[in-house]
XYZ file of C-alpha atoms in Angstrom:
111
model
C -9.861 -1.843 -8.103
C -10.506 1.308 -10.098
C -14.368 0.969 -9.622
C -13.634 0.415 -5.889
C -12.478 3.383 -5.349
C -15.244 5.678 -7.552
C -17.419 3.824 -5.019
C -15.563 4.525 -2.622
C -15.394 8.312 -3.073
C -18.676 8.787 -4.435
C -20.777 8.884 -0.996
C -18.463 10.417 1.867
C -18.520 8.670 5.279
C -17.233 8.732 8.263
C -13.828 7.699 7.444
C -13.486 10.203 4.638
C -14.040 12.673 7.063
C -11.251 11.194 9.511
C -8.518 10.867 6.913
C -9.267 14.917 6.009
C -9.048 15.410 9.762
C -5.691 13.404 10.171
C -3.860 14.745 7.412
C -4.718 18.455 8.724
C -3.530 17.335 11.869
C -0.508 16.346 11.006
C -0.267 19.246 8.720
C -0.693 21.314 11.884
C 1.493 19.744 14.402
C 4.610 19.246 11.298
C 4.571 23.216 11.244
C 4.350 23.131 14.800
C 7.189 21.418 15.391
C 9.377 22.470 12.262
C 9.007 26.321 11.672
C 10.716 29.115 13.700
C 8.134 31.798 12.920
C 5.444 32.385 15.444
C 2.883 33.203 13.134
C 3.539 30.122 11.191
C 3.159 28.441 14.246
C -0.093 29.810 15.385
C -1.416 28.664 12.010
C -0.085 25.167 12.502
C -2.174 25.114 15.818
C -5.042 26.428 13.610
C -5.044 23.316 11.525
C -5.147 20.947 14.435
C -8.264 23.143 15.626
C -9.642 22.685 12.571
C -8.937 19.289 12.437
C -10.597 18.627 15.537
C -13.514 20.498 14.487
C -13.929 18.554 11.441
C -13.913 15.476 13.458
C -16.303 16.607 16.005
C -18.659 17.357 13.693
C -18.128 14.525 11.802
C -18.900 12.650 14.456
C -21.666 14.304 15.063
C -22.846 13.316 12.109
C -22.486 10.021 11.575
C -23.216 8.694 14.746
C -25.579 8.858 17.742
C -24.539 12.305 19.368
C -26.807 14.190 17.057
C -26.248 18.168 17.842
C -23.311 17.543 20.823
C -20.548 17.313 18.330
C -21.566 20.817 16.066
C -21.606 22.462 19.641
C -18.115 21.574 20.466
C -17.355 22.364 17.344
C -18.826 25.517 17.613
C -17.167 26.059 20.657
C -13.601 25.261 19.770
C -14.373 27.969 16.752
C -15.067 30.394 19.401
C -12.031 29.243 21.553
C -9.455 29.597 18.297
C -10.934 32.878 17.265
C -10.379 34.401 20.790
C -6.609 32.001 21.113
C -5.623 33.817 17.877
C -6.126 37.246 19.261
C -4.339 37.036 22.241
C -1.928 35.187 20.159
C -1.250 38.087 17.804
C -1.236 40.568 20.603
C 1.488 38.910 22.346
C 3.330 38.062 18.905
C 2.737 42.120 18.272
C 4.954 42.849 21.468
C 7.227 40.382 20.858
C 8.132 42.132 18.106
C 8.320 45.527 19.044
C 10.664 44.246 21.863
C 13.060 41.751 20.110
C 12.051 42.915 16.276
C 12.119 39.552 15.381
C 9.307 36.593 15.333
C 11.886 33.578 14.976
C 11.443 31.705 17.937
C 15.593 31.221 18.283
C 15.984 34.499 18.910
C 13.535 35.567 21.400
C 14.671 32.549 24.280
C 15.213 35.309 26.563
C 11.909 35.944 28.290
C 13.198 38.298 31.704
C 12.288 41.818 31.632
């Protein structure tokens, strides 16, 4: 069993890849879904951008798609970089309106 798993871990493949990507998505979407601060919620969508990246390109790279996977990949990069700066804008006014970034207290969204 022990020699097994040395093999196992020794050359990575495809599903080493998709167990990294799973547990950062459910990293991600467990701080999603359990913390009241907004910035602790942007990073939880973070981690399930980055764990669809790391699939993408993992599938990239183990299977026929050659160069479309590092592309999307590339693209969703591009997509969370510009995602996190409108994010933090709005988070920024958020707070200079409410003074708070717990998501309980800031249900009230009329001007």
């Amino acid at each position: 069993m022990e020699f097994y798993m040395i093999e196992w871990l020794a050359e990575p493949g495809l599903t080493h890849f998709l167990i990294v990507g799973a547990i950062l998505f459910a990293l991600g979407l467990m701080a999603v879904l359990s913390k009241r601060n907004i910035i602790m919620v942007l990073m939880g969508v973070e981690l399930i951008l980055n764990s669809a990246n790391i699939n993408f390109i993992a599938f990239s790279r183990f299977t026929e798609l050659s160069l479309d996977g590092q592309m999307i990949g590339l693209f969703v990069i591009i997509i969370a970089a510009a995602e996190a700066a409108v994010a933090l804008a709005i988070v920024l006014n958020i707070y200079n309106r409410f003074k708070s970034i717990n998501i309980d207290d800031i249900s009230l969204m009329k001007g």
